[in-house]
């Protein structure tokens, strides 16, 4: 009681200030002489003598306030909650998944067989770790649902997908600030899985319904949708989320929203979700769409992303073949599926038309100049992994297969042309005579051109096209080379299908008129 009365004297004329804590009040009371039955005398200390040139002493009230700030007495309990939010209310057109109506719709979907993918997805449900990480979070959820081994350490001794590790086609800083676009999500997904990208308005409502029914009835393929929240009556705009189930009776789609702090999972009308992909994304100037994602254990995707700590990927690299020739300089842009797609969908067709090569060696130079040099090494890595899988992980047999592939490739009439394009001052025949080892860069560049799409060369003179077509015939390729060329051709076809606006069949006439329909956002 005495300590409290001392504190009251100390706070005289400062009624607006909160009281000191009991510990500080107790300390003050022990420092003052007390008399039984009376309040302790409190006297003000004499003001210090000012020192010439020294700064003025702080005001007593400001010093007391600063002291109470130090003790945490001036903090408002609600100040940290200002300008923050806890979830949003769903628009009336959407049905909360956990509501009675939402549960009824889910039971109906299960009975119809359209909730097969729900359980692997919810077993790996991921709330995005950053407000703009909806794309990487959706992809991480799907990859974990597909049980894909990332071949990369997550934390401790464990390998696992999390959104902060998926930074192949866009930097973490960029994604934290701006999120991820449709094209970059396609690029990111292709580095880790098999992906089919469908962008509005190049698909109909019926096609979208069929794809929703297909993925909802299986557990080894999933859909991630890129849409505008505004169309659904929600706040914000661009967003990514996986699809968990489909109710055919009401034509409602279950959206597993990765931003659970903002909106819970909900049922949306199929038509409204279809319409939500059509508004133009101001970042790219193009509409959004959806992705069908799966994974083939026997034929893993070509990984162009190579994090610095990705030791597993580095271990999978084939041994580089020694050569006295100097390799072409590395590209100045990062190697990912977006940059490779940019070469096929835009740079090569445009440069073919502008430069108008009249001979095959000139056309080869245009192709190789516009494709990142590392891409041929990626093809080599993929061939090594594929051959290792075919040989039941027998590394010696796999290496023997690669040596045979390289040796057989040198027998193609196209190989000397490619070699001279890479090394203008060297003779390929003399190089082979002096060195028993094959130049890996030239060999895989040859395989790459043999497997590249024919429409890249439609602007060439007819006799040059016929010569190249002849080199692609089986009489010039062994079985091993044919198999590899077919694999590369499939990869490139899927690349153009996923990343080019108009697919693999763009026309040279459109490019000639300056209206090339195949564009990429890089």
PDB file of C-alpha atoms in Angstrom, residues 8-308:
ATOM      1  CA  UNK A   8       0.681   8.156  -6.910  1.00  0.00           C
ATOM      2  CA  UNK A   9       2.930  10.989  -5.738  1.00  0.00           C
ATOM      3  CA  UNK A  10       5.436  10.195  -8.462  1.00  0.00           C
ATOM      4  CA  UNK A  11       2.685  10.398 -11.107  1.00  0.00           C
ATOM      5  CA  UNK A  12       1.261  13.705  -9.826  1.00  0.00           C
ATOM      6  CA  UNK A  13       0.307  16.123 -12.646  1.00  0.00           C
ATOM      7  CA  UNK A  14       0.706  13.222 -15.127  1.00  0.00           C
ATOM      8  CA  UNK A  15      -2.758  11.718 -14.862  1.00  0.00           C
ATOM      9  CA  UNK A  16      -2.871  10.866 -18.529  1.00  0.00           C
ATOM     10  CA  UNK A  17       0.119   8.543 -18.227  1.00  0.00           C
ATOM     11  CA  UNK A  18      -0.480   4.862 -17.293  1.00  0.00           C
ATOM     12  CA  UNK A  19       0.784   3.631 -13.919  1.00  0.00           C
ATOM     13  CA  UNK A  20       4.120   1.935 -13.613  1.00  0.00           C
ATOM     14  CA  UNK A  21       4.285  -1.792 -13.081  1.00  0.00           C
ATOM     15  CA  UNK A  22       4.322  -3.087  -9.488  1.00  0.00           C
ATOM     16  CA  UNK A  23       7.963  -4.122  -9.702  1.00  0.00           C
ATOM     17  CA  UNK A  24       9.077  -0.595 -10.640  1.00  0.00           C
ATOM     18  CA  UNK A  25       6.806   0.946  -7.988  1.00  0.00           C
ATOM     19  CA  UNK A  26       8.266  -1.363  -5.348  1.00  0.00           C
ATOM     20  CA  UNK A  27      11.751  -0.285  -6.406  1.00  0.00           C
ATOM     21  CA  UNK A  28      10.849   3.378  -6.044  1.00  0.00           C
ATOM     22  CA  UNK A  29       9.385   2.875  -2.575  1.00  0.00           C
ATOM     23  CA  UNK A  30      12.552   1.250  -1.260  1.00  0.00           C
ATOM     24  CA  UNK A  31      14.613   4.208  -2.405  1.00  0.00           C
ATOM     25  CA  UNK A  32      12.595   6.775  -0.404  1.00  0.00           C
ATOM     26  CA  UNK A  33      12.630   7.253   3.408  1.00  0.00           C
ATOM     27  CA  UNK A  34       9.209   6.359   4.847  1.00  0.00           C
ATOM     28  CA  UNK A  35       7.507   7.400   8.079  1.00  0.00           C
ATOM     29  CA  UNK A  36       4.937   5.279   9.862  1.00  0.00           C
ATOM     30  CA  UNK A  37       1.404   6.486   9.116  1.00  0.00           C
ATOM     31  CA  UNK A  38       2.389   9.182   6.616  1.00  0.00           C
ATOM     32  CA  UNK A  39       3.283   9.418   2.954  1.00  0.00           C
ATOM     33  CA  UNK A  40       6.985   9.485   2.155  1.00  0.00           C
ATOM     34  CA  UNK A  41       8.419  12.848   1.301  1.00  0.00           C
ATOM     35  CA  UNK A  42       9.226  13.255  -2.366  1.00  0.00           C
ATOM     36  CA  UNK A  43      11.522  16.091  -3.372  1.00  0.00           C
ATOM     37  CA  UNK A  44      12.608  17.022  -6.842  1.00  0.00           C
ATOM     38  CA  UNK A  45      16.278  16.770  -7.597  1.00  0.00           C
ATOM     39  CA  UNK A  46      17.971  20.099  -8.365  1.00  0.00           C
ATOM     40  CA  UNK A  47      18.282  20.787 -12.070  1.00  0.00           C
ATOM     41  CA  UNK A  48      21.775  20.057 -13.350  1.00  0.00           C
ATOM     42  CA  UNK A  49      23.986  22.962 -14.234  1.00  0.00           C
ATOM     43  CA  UNK A  50      23.974  23.311 -18.025  1.00  0.00           C
ATOM     44  CA  UNK A  51      27.298  22.745 -19.714  1.00  0.00           C
ATOM     45  CA  UNK A  52      28.216  25.318 -22.339  1.00  0.00           C
ATOM     46  CA  UNK A  53      27.936  23.847 -25.844  1.00  0.00           C
ATOM     47  CA  UNK A  54      26.170  20.659 -24.631  1.00  0.00           C
ATOM     48  CA  UNK A  55      22.734  19.704 -26.057  1.00  0.00           C
ATOM     49  CA  UNK A  56      19.732  20.637 -23.982  1.00  0.00           C
ATOM     50  CA  UNK A  57      18.439  17.978 -21.567  1.00  0.00           C
ATOM     51  CA  UNK A  58      15.302  16.172 -22.747  1.00  0.00           C
ATOM     52  CA  UNK A  59      12.012  17.301 -21.326  1.00  0.00           C
ATOM     53  CA  UNK A  60      10.927  15.462 -18.197  1.00  0.00           C
ATOM     54  CA  UNK A  61       7.612  14.373 -19.735  1.00  0.00           C
ATOM     55  CA  UNK A  62       9.294  12.994 -22.860  1.00  0.00           C
ATOM     56  CA  UNK A  63      11.798  11.095 -20.724  1.00  0.00           C
ATOM     57  CA  UNK A  64       9.018   9.549 -18.643  1.00  0.00           C
ATOM     58  CA  UNK A  65       7.131   8.557 -21.768  1.00  0.00           C
ATOM     59  CA  UNK A  66      10.254   6.973 -23.254  1.00  0.00           C
ATOM     60  CA  UNK A  67      10.818   5.061 -20.021  1.00  0.00           C
ATOM     61  CA  UNK A  68       7.261   3.742 -20.082  1.00  0.00           C
ATOM     62  CA  UNK A  69       7.698   2.794 -23.764  1.00  0.00           C
ATOM     63  CA  UNK A  70      10.704   0.753 -22.678  1.00  0.00           C
ATOM     64  CA  UNK A  71       8.506  -1.064 -20.157  1.00  0.00           C
ATOM     65  CA  UNK A  72       5.813  -1.657 -22.787  1.00  0.00           C
ATOM     66  CA  UNK A  73       3.236   0.406 -20.933  1.00  0.00           C
ATOM     67  CA  UNK A  74       2.325   2.734 -23.793  1.00  0.00           C
ATOM     68  CA  UNK A  75       1.517  -0.012 -26.322  1.00  0.00           C
ATOM     69  CA  UNK A  76      -2.028  -0.359 -27.564  1.00  0.00           C
ATOM     70  CA  UNK A  77      -3.045  -4.027 -27.684  1.00  0.00           C
ATOM     71  CA  UNK A  78      -4.895  -3.496 -30.938  1.00  0.00           C
ATOM     72  CA  UNK A  79      -2.213  -1.435 -32.710  1.00  0.00           C
ATOM     73  CA  UNK A  80      -0.546  -4.520 -34.247  1.00  0.00           C
ATOM     74  CA  UNK A  81      -3.878  -5.619 -35.734  1.00  0.00           C
ATOM     75  CA  UNK A  82      -4.532  -2.420 -37.616  1.00  0.00           C
ATOM     76  CA  UNK A  83      -4.752  -2.907 -41.399  1.00  0.00           C
ATOM     77  CA  UNK A  84      -4.768  -6.704 -41.052  1.00  0.00           C
ATOM     78  CA  UNK A  85      -7.465  -9.209 -41.971  1.00  0.00           C
ATOM     79  CA  UNK A  86      -8.667 -12.603 -40.854  1.00  0.00           C
ATOM     80  CA  UNK A  87     -10.345 -14.339 -43.803  1.00  0.00           C
ATOM     81  CA  UNK A  88     -12.988 -12.977 -46.142  1.00  0.00           C
ATOM     82  CA  UNK A  89     -16.636 -13.854 -46.459  1.00  0.00           C
ATOM     83  CA  UNK A  90     -17.408 -16.042 -49.466  1.00  0.00           C
ATOM     84  CA  UNK A  91     -19.741 -14.549 -52.094  1.00  0.00           C
ATOM     85  CA  UNK A  92     -23.246 -16.022 -52.071  1.00  0.00           C
ATOM     86  CA  UNK A  93     -22.643 -17.763 -55.424  1.00  0.00           C
ATOM     87  CA  UNK A  94     -19.938 -19.949 -53.842  1.00  0.00           C
ATOM     88  CA  UNK A  95     -20.607 -22.726 -51.331  1.00  0.00           C
ATOM     89  CA  UNK A  96     -18.259 -23.278 -48.412  1.00  0.00           C
ATOM     90  CA  UNK A  97     -16.882 -26.815 -48.572  1.00  0.00           C
ATOM     91  CA  UNK A  98     -17.301 -27.421 -44.829  1.00  0.00           C
ATOM     92  CA  UNK A  99     -20.943 -26.229 -44.784  1.00  0.00           C
ATOM     93  CA  UNK A 100     -23.846 -28.678 -44.686  1.00  0.00           C
ATOM     94  CA  UNK A 101     -24.592 -27.983 -48.336  1.00  0.00           C
ATOM     95  CA  UNK A 102     -20.910 -28.350 -49.222  1.00  0.00           C
ATOM     96  CA  UNK A 103     -20.724 -31.724 -47.485  1.00  0.00           C
ATOM     97  CA  UNK A 104     -23.870 -32.924 -49.252  1.00  0.00           C
ATOM     98  CA  UNK A 105     -22.409 -31.952 -52.607  1.00  0.00           C
ATOM     99  CA  UNK A 106     -19.180 -33.781 -51.778  1.00  0.00           C
ATOM    100  CA  UNK A 107     -21.039 -36.988 -50.864  1.00  0.00           C
ATOM    101  CA  UNK A 108     -22.880 -36.761 -54.172  1.00  0.00           C
ATOM    102  CA  UNK A 109     -19.593 -36.244 -56.025  1.00  0.00           C
ATOM    103  CA  UNK A 110     -18.072 -39.287 -54.322  1.00  0.00           C
ATOM    104  CA  UNK A 111     -21.040 -41.464 -55.232  1.00  0.00           C
ATOM    105  CA  UNK A 112     -20.717 -40.339 -58.850  1.00  0.00           C
ATOM    106  CA  UNK A 113     -16.983 -41.206 -58.834  1.00  0.00           C
ATOM    107  CA  UNK A 114     -15.769 -37.634 -59.268  1.00  0.00           C
ATOM    108  CA  UNK A 115     -13.753 -37.173 -56.055  1.00  0.00           C
ATOM    109  CA  UNK A 116     -10.881 -39.612 -56.642  1.00  0.00           C
ATOM    110  CA  UNK A 117      -8.219 -36.909 -56.679  1.00  0.00           C
ATOM    111  CA  UNK A 118      -9.501 -35.209 -53.537  1.00  0.00           C
ATOM    112  CA  UNK A 119      -7.798 -37.479 -51.024  1.00  0.00           C
ATOM    113  CA  UNK A 120      -4.203 -37.381 -52.319  1.00  0.00           C
ATOM    114  CA  UNK A 121      -4.532 -33.612 -52.655  1.00  0.00           C
ATOM    115  CA  UNK A 122      -5.944 -32.947 -49.194  1.00  0.00           C
ATOM    116  CA  UNK A 123      -3.397 -35.358 -47.726  1.00  0.00           C
ATOM    117  CA  UNK A 124      -0.795 -32.921 -49.069  1.00  0.00           C
ATOM    118  CA  UNK A 125      -2.764 -29.679 -48.689  1.00  0.00           C
ATOM    119  CA  UNK A 126      -0.421 -26.703 -48.579  1.00  0.00           C
ATOM    120  CA  UNK A 127      -1.183 -23.185 -47.433  1.00  0.00           C
ATOM    121  CA  UNK A 128       0.984 -20.833 -49.460  1.00  0.00           C
ATOM    122  CA  UNK A 129       3.895 -19.512 -47.405  1.00  0.00           C
ATOM    123  CA  UNK A 130       3.745 -16.061 -49.026  1.00  0.00           C
ATOM    124  CA  UNK A 131       0.713 -13.958 -50.079  1.00  0.00           C
ATOM    125  CA  UNK A 132       1.786 -14.209 -53.747  1.00  0.00           C
ATOM    126  CA  UNK A 133       2.914 -17.865 -53.713  1.00  0.00           C
ATOM    127  CA  UNK A 134      -0.386 -19.386 -54.887  1.00  0.00           C
ATOM    128  CA  UNK A 135       1.210 -20.815 -58.053  1.00  0.00           C
ATOM    129  CA  UNK A 136       4.230 -22.558 -56.475  1.00  0.00           C
ATOM    130  CA  UNK A 137       2.066 -23.726 -53.560  1.00  0.00           C
ATOM    131  CA  UNK A 138      -0.492 -25.304 -55.913  1.00  0.00           C
ATOM    132  CA  UNK A 139       2.268 -27.048 -57.839  1.00  0.00           C
ATOM    133  CA  UNK A 140       3.972 -28.312 -54.668  1.00  0.00           C
ATOM    134  CA  UNK A 141       0.659 -29.766 -53.481  1.00  0.00           C
ATOM    135  CA  UNK A 142       0.139 -31.578 -56.802  1.00  0.00           C
ATOM    136  CA  UNK A 143       3.714 -32.915 -57.011  1.00  0.00           C
ATOM    137  CA  UNK A 144       3.496 -34.302 -53.484  1.00  0.00           C
ATOM    138  CA  UNK A 145       0.102 -35.821 -54.316  1.00  0.00           C
ATOM    139  CA  UNK A 146       1.742 -37.512 -57.334  1.00  0.00           C
ATOM    140  CA  UNK A 147       4.497 -38.766 -54.993  1.00  0.00           C
ATOM    141  CA  UNK A 148       7.268 -37.243 -57.078  1.00  0.00           C
ATOM    142  CA  UNK A 149      10.727 -37.447 -55.537  1.00  0.00           C
ATOM    143  CA  UNK A 150      12.217 -33.932 -55.893  1.00  0.00           C
ATOM    144  CA  UNK A 151      15.779 -35.325 -55.753  1.00  0.00           C
ATOM    145  CA  UNK A 152      16.598 -32.339 -53.591  1.00  0.00           C
ATOM    146  CA  UNK A 153      16.968 -31.844 -49.867  1.00  0.00           C
ATOM    147  CA  UNK A 154      14.066 -30.033 -48.190  1.00  0.00           C
ATOM    148  CA  UNK A 155      14.935 -29.931 -44.471  1.00  0.00           C
ATOM    149  CA  UNK A 156      17.022 -32.211 -42.306  1.00  0.00           C
ATOM    150  CA  UNK A 157      17.452 -35.503 -44.132  1.00  0.00           C
ATOM    151  CA  UNK A 158      14.157 -35.279 -45.999  1.00  0.00           C
ATOM    152  CA  UNK A 159      13.284 -34.629 -49.637  1.00  0.00           C
ATOM    153  CA  UNK A 160       9.931 -32.937 -50.133  1.00  0.00           C
ATOM    154  CA  UNK A 161       8.310 -30.283 -52.289  1.00  0.00           C
ATOM    155  CA  UNK A 162       7.504 -26.922 -50.718  1.00  0.00           C
ATOM    156  CA  UNK A 163       6.636 -23.714 -52.515  1.00  0.00           C
ATOM    157  CA  UNK A 164       9.824 -21.868 -51.544  1.00  0.00           C
ATOM    158  CA  UNK A 165      11.941 -24.491 -53.379  1.00  0.00           C
ATOM    159  CA  UNK A 166      10.138 -24.028 -56.703  1.00  0.00           C
ATOM    160  CA  UNK A 167      12.059 -21.090 -58.149  1.00  0.00           C
ATOM    161  CA  UNK A 168      13.192 -22.422 -61.517  1.00  0.00           C
ATOM    162  CA  UNK A 169      11.525 -20.033 -63.956  1.00  0.00           C
ATOM    163  CA  UNK A 170      11.163 -16.988 -61.711  1.00  0.00           C
ATOM    164  CA  UNK A 171      13.207 -15.787 -58.756  1.00  0.00           C
ATOM    165  CA  UNK A 172      11.843 -15.893 -55.209  1.00  0.00           C
ATOM    166  CA  UNK A 173      12.020 -12.102 -54.983  1.00  0.00           C
ATOM    167  CA  UNK A 174      10.046 -11.717 -58.197  1.00  0.00           C
ATOM    168  CA  UNK A 175       7.370 -14.200 -57.114  1.00  0.00           C
ATOM    169  CA  UNK A 176       7.053 -12.633 -53.660  1.00  0.00           C
ATOM    170  CA  UNK A 177       6.434  -9.261 -55.261  1.00  0.00           C
ATOM    171  CA  UNK A 178       4.424 -10.089 -58.385  1.00  0.00           C
ATOM    172  CA  UNK A 179       3.393 -13.726 -58.111  1.00  0.00           C
ATOM    173  CA  UNK A 180       3.792 -15.948 -61.172  1.00  0.00           C
ATOM    174  CA  UNK A 181       2.278 -15.702 -64.661  1.00  0.00           C
ATOM    175  CA  UNK A 182       0.551 -18.418 -66.685  1.00  0.00           C
ATOM    176  CA  UNK A 183       3.626 -18.976 -68.888  1.00  0.00           C
ATOM    177  CA  UNK A 184       6.068 -19.141 -66.003  1.00  0.00           C
ATOM    178  CA  UNK A 185       3.855 -21.592 -64.136  1.00  0.00           C
ATOM    179  CA  UNK A 186       3.855 -23.792 -67.259  1.00  0.00           C
ATOM    180  CA  UNK A 187       7.644 -23.489 -67.357  1.00  0.00           C
ATOM    181  CA  UNK A 188       7.915 -24.382 -63.672  1.00  0.00           C
ATOM    182  CA  UNK A 189       5.541 -27.346 -63.958  1.00  0.00           C
ATOM    183  CA  UNK A 190       7.348 -28.748 -67.004  1.00  0.00           C
ATOM    184  CA  UNK A 191      10.618 -28.858 -65.077  1.00  0.00           C
ATOM    185  CA  UNK A 192       9.059 -31.294 -62.603  1.00  0.00           C
ATOM    186  CA  UNK A 193       6.197 -33.096 -64.360  1.00  0.00           C
ATOM    187  CA  UNK A 194       4.287 -33.745 -67.556  1.00  0.00           C
ATOM    188  CA  UNK A 195       2.036 -30.772 -68.170  1.00  0.00           C
ATOM    189  CA  UNK A 196      -0.580 -29.804 -70.740  1.00  0.00           C
ATOM    190  CA  UNK A 197      -1.373 -26.086 -70.686  1.00  0.00           C
ATOM    191  CA  UNK A 198      -4.660 -24.799 -72.059  1.00  0.00           C
ATOM    192  CA  UNK A 199      -5.132 -21.064 -72.343  1.00  0.00           C
ATOM    193  CA  UNK A 200      -8.388 -19.203 -72.897  1.00  0.00           C
ATOM    194  CA  UNK A 201     -10.035 -18.700 -75.304  1.00  0.00           C
ATOM    195  CA  UNK A 202      -8.573 -21.769 -77.060  1.00  0.00           C
ATOM    196  CA  UNK A 203     -10.877 -24.240 -75.314  1.00  0.00           C
ATOM    197  CA  UNK A 204     -14.646 -24.515 -75.065  1.00  0.00           C
ATOM    198  CA  UNK A 205     -16.893 -24.957 -72.045  1.00  0.00           C
ATOM    199  CA  UNK A 206     -17.517 -28.579 -73.082  1.00  0.00           C
ATOM    200  CA  UNK A 207     -13.789 -29.267 -73.319  1.00  0.00           C
ATOM    201  CA  UNK A 208     -13.233 -27.754 -69.889  1.00  0.00           C
ATOM    202  CA  UNK A 209     -16.097 -29.858 -68.451  1.00  0.00           C
ATOM    203  CA  UNK A 210     -14.628 -33.034 -69.960  1.00  0.00           C
ATOM    204  CA  UNK A 211     -11.191 -32.278 -68.481  1.00  0.00           C
ATOM    205  CA  UNK A 212     -12.709 -31.579 -65.051  1.00  0.00           C
ATOM    206  CA  UNK A 213     -14.615 -34.873 -65.182  1.00  0.00           C
ATOM    207  CA  UNK A 214     -11.458 -36.694 -66.287  1.00  0.00           C
ATOM    208  CA  UNK A 215      -9.158 -35.445 -63.537  1.00  0.00           C
ATOM    209  CA  UNK A 216     -11.838 -35.745 -60.861  1.00  0.00           C
ATOM    210  CA  UNK A 217     -12.299 -39.449 -61.681  1.00  0.00           C
ATOM    211  CA  UNK A 218      -8.628 -40.401 -61.262  1.00  0.00           C
ATOM    212  CA  UNK A 219      -5.872 -39.927 -58.720  1.00  0.00           C
ATOM    213  CA  UNK A 220      -2.802 -39.796 -60.981  1.00  0.00           C
ATOM    214  CA  UNK A 221      -3.572 -36.608 -62.886  1.00  0.00           C
ATOM    215  CA  UNK A 222      -4.555 -33.227 -61.454  1.00  0.00           C
ATOM    216  CA  UNK A 223      -5.766 -29.838 -62.611  1.00  0.00           C
ATOM    217  CA  UNK A 224      -4.487 -26.446 -61.501  1.00  0.00           C
ATOM    218  CA  UNK A 225      -6.562 -23.507 -62.628  1.00  0.00           C
ATOM    219  CA  UNK A 226      -5.311 -19.958 -63.202  1.00  0.00           C
ATOM    220  CA  UNK A 227      -8.246 -17.580 -62.866  1.00  0.00           C
ATOM    221  CA  UNK A 228      -9.443 -14.115 -61.892  1.00  0.00           C
ATOM    222  CA  UNK A 229     -11.002 -13.882 -58.432  1.00  0.00           C
ATOM    223  CA  UNK A 230     -13.022 -10.873 -59.558  1.00  0.00           C
ATOM    224  CA  UNK A 231     -15.213 -13.026 -61.792  1.00  0.00           C
ATOM    225  CA  UNK A 232     -16.096 -15.144 -58.739  1.00  0.00           C
ATOM    226  CA  UNK A 233     -17.012 -12.033 -56.743  1.00  0.00           C
ATOM    227  CA  UNK A 234     -13.926 -12.322 -54.533  1.00  0.00           C
ATOM    228  CA  UNK A 235     -11.401  -9.636 -53.654  1.00  0.00           C
ATOM    229  CA  UNK A 236      -8.066  -9.580 -55.485  1.00  0.00           C
ATOM    230  CA  UNK A 237      -7.486 -10.766 -59.024  1.00  0.00           C
ATOM    231  CA  UNK A 238      -5.134 -13.460 -60.404  1.00  0.00           C
ATOM    232  CA  UNK A 239      -4.934 -16.718 -58.464  1.00  0.00           C
ATOM    233  CA  UNK A 240      -3.894 -20.381 -58.809  1.00  0.00           C
ATOM    234  CA  UNK A 241      -5.517 -23.341 -57.048  1.00  0.00           C
ATOM    235  CA  UNK A 242      -5.957 -27.090 -57.623  1.00  0.00           C
ATOM    236  CA  UNK A 243      -9.325 -28.665 -58.416  1.00  0.00           C
ATOM    237  CA  UNK A 244     -10.407 -31.321 -55.891  1.00  0.00           C
ATOM    238  CA  UNK A 245     -13.743 -32.745 -57.058  1.00  0.00           C
ATOM    239  CA  UNK A 246     -16.726 -32.271 -59.374  1.00  0.00           C
ATOM    240  CA  UNK A 247     -20.456 -32.518 -58.708  1.00  0.00           C
ATOM    241  CA  UNK A 248     -22.105 -33.334 -62.067  1.00  0.00           C
ATOM    242  CA  UNK A 249     -25.654 -33.023 -60.702  1.00  0.00           C
ATOM    243  CA  UNK A 250     -25.209 -29.312 -59.944  1.00  0.00           C
ATOM    244  CA  UNK A 251     -22.222 -28.715 -62.235  1.00  0.00           C
ATOM    245  CA  UNK A 252     -20.140 -27.446 -59.327  1.00  0.00           C
ATOM    246  CA  UNK A 253     -16.347 -27.643 -59.056  1.00  0.00           C
ATOM    247  CA  UNK A 254     -14.471 -27.918 -55.756  1.00  0.00           C
ATOM    248  CA  UNK A 255     -11.650 -25.351 -55.590  1.00  0.00           C
ATOM    249  CA  UNK A 256      -8.987 -26.164 -52.976  1.00  0.00           C
ATOM    250  CA  UNK A 257      -7.898 -22.596 -52.290  1.00  0.00           C
ATOM    251  CA  UNK A 258      -4.237 -22.446 -51.233  1.00  0.00           C
ATOM    252  CA  UNK A 259      -4.797 -19.019 -49.601  1.00  0.00           C
ATOM    253  CA  UNK A 260      -6.705 -20.568 -46.684  1.00  0.00           C
ATOM    254  CA  UNK A 261      -6.057 -17.490 -44.563  1.00  0.00           C
ATOM    255  CA  UNK A 262      -8.239 -15.554 -47.035  1.00  0.00           C
ATOM    256  CA  UNK A 263     -10.864 -17.973 -48.360  1.00  0.00           C
ATOM    257  CA  UNK A 264     -11.696 -21.562 -47.408  1.00  0.00           C
ATOM    258  CA  UNK A 265     -12.141 -24.298 -49.995  1.00  0.00           C
ATOM    259  CA  UNK A 266     -15.425 -23.824 -51.857  1.00  0.00           C
ATOM    260  CA  UNK A 267     -17.721 -25.107 -54.597  1.00  0.00           C
ATOM    261  CA  UNK A 268     -17.967 -22.890 -57.662  1.00  0.00           C
ATOM    262  CA  UNK A 269     -20.337 -23.180 -60.645  1.00  0.00           C
ATOM    263  CA  UNK A 270     -18.486 -24.760 -63.570  1.00  0.00           C
ATOM    264  CA  UNK A 271     -19.540 -22.028 -66.000  1.00  0.00           C
ATOM    265  CA  UNK A 272     -18.434 -19.220 -63.677  1.00  0.00           C
ATOM    266  CA  UNK A 273     -15.042 -20.895 -63.227  1.00  0.00           C
ATOM    267  CA  UNK A 274     -14.784 -21.225 -67.014  1.00  0.00           C
ATOM    268  CA  UNK A 275     -15.534 -17.526 -67.431  1.00  0.00           C
ATOM    269  CA  UNK A 276     -13.003 -16.591 -64.727  1.00  0.00           C
ATOM    270  CA  UNK A 277     -10.140 -17.709 -66.994  1.00  0.00           C
ATOM    271  CA  UNK A 278     -11.029 -15.302 -69.817  1.00  0.00           C
ATOM    272  CA  UNK A 279     -10.265 -11.838 -68.350  1.00  0.00           C
ATOM    273  CA  UNK A 280      -6.938 -10.484 -69.576  1.00  0.00           C
ATOM    274  CA  UNK A 281      -4.045 -10.610 -67.115  1.00  0.00           C
ATOM    275  CA  UNK A 282      -2.606  -7.082 -67.026  1.00  0.00           C
ATOM    276  CA  UNK A 283       0.864  -8.559 -66.409  1.00  0.00           C
ATOM    277  CA  UNK A 284       0.957 -10.489 -69.712  1.00  0.00           C
ATOM    278  CA  UNK A 285      -1.817  -8.878 -71.740  1.00  0.00           C
ATOM    279  CA  UNK A 286      -3.348 -12.324 -72.306  1.00  0.00           C
ATOM    280  CA  UNK A 287      -6.063 -14.478 -70.686  1.00  0.00           C
ATOM    281  CA  UNK A 288      -5.412 -17.253 -68.189  1.00  0.00           C
ATOM    282  CA  UNK A 289      -6.319 -20.944 -68.321  1.00  0.00           C
ATOM    283  CA  UNK A 290      -5.636 -24.306 -66.689  1.00  0.00           C
ATOM    284  CA  UNK A 291      -3.052 -27.085 -66.519  1.00  0.00           C
ATOM    285  CA  UNK A 292      -3.308 -30.887 -66.557  1.00  0.00           C
ATOM    286  CA  UNK A 293      -0.398 -32.275 -64.543  1.00  0.00           C
ATOM    287  CA  UNK A 294       0.799 -35.885 -64.299  1.00  0.00           C
ATOM    288  CA  UNK A 295       4.061 -37.761 -63.845  1.00  0.00           C
ATOM    289  CA  UNK A 296       5.587 -40.782 -65.585  1.00  0.00           C
ATOM    290  CA  UNK A 297       8.119 -42.545 -63.367  1.00  0.00           C
ATOM    291  CA  UNK A 298       9.652 -44.359 -66.341  1.00  0.00           C
ATOM    292  CA  UNK A 299      10.019 -41.203 -68.410  1.00  0.00           C
ATOM    293  CA  UNK A 300      10.854 -38.309 -66.063  1.00  0.00           C
ATOM    294  CA  UNK A 301      10.696 -34.783 -67.467  1.00  0.00           C
ATOM    295  CA  UNK A 302      13.683 -32.865 -68.721  1.00  0.00           C
ATOM    296  CA  UNK A 303      14.791 -30.645 -65.848  1.00  0.00           C
ATOM    297  CA  UNK A 304      16.252 -27.358 -66.968  1.00  0.00           C
ATOM    298  CA  UNK A 305      16.274 -25.900 -63.448  1.00  0.00           C
ATOM    299  CA  UNK A 306      19.469 -26.655 -61.573  1.00  0.00           C
ATOM    300  CA  UNK A 307      19.621 -25.149 -58.067  1.00  0.00           C
ATOM    301  CA  UNK A 308      23.073 -24.762 -56.594  1.00  0.00           C
TER     302      UNK A 308
END
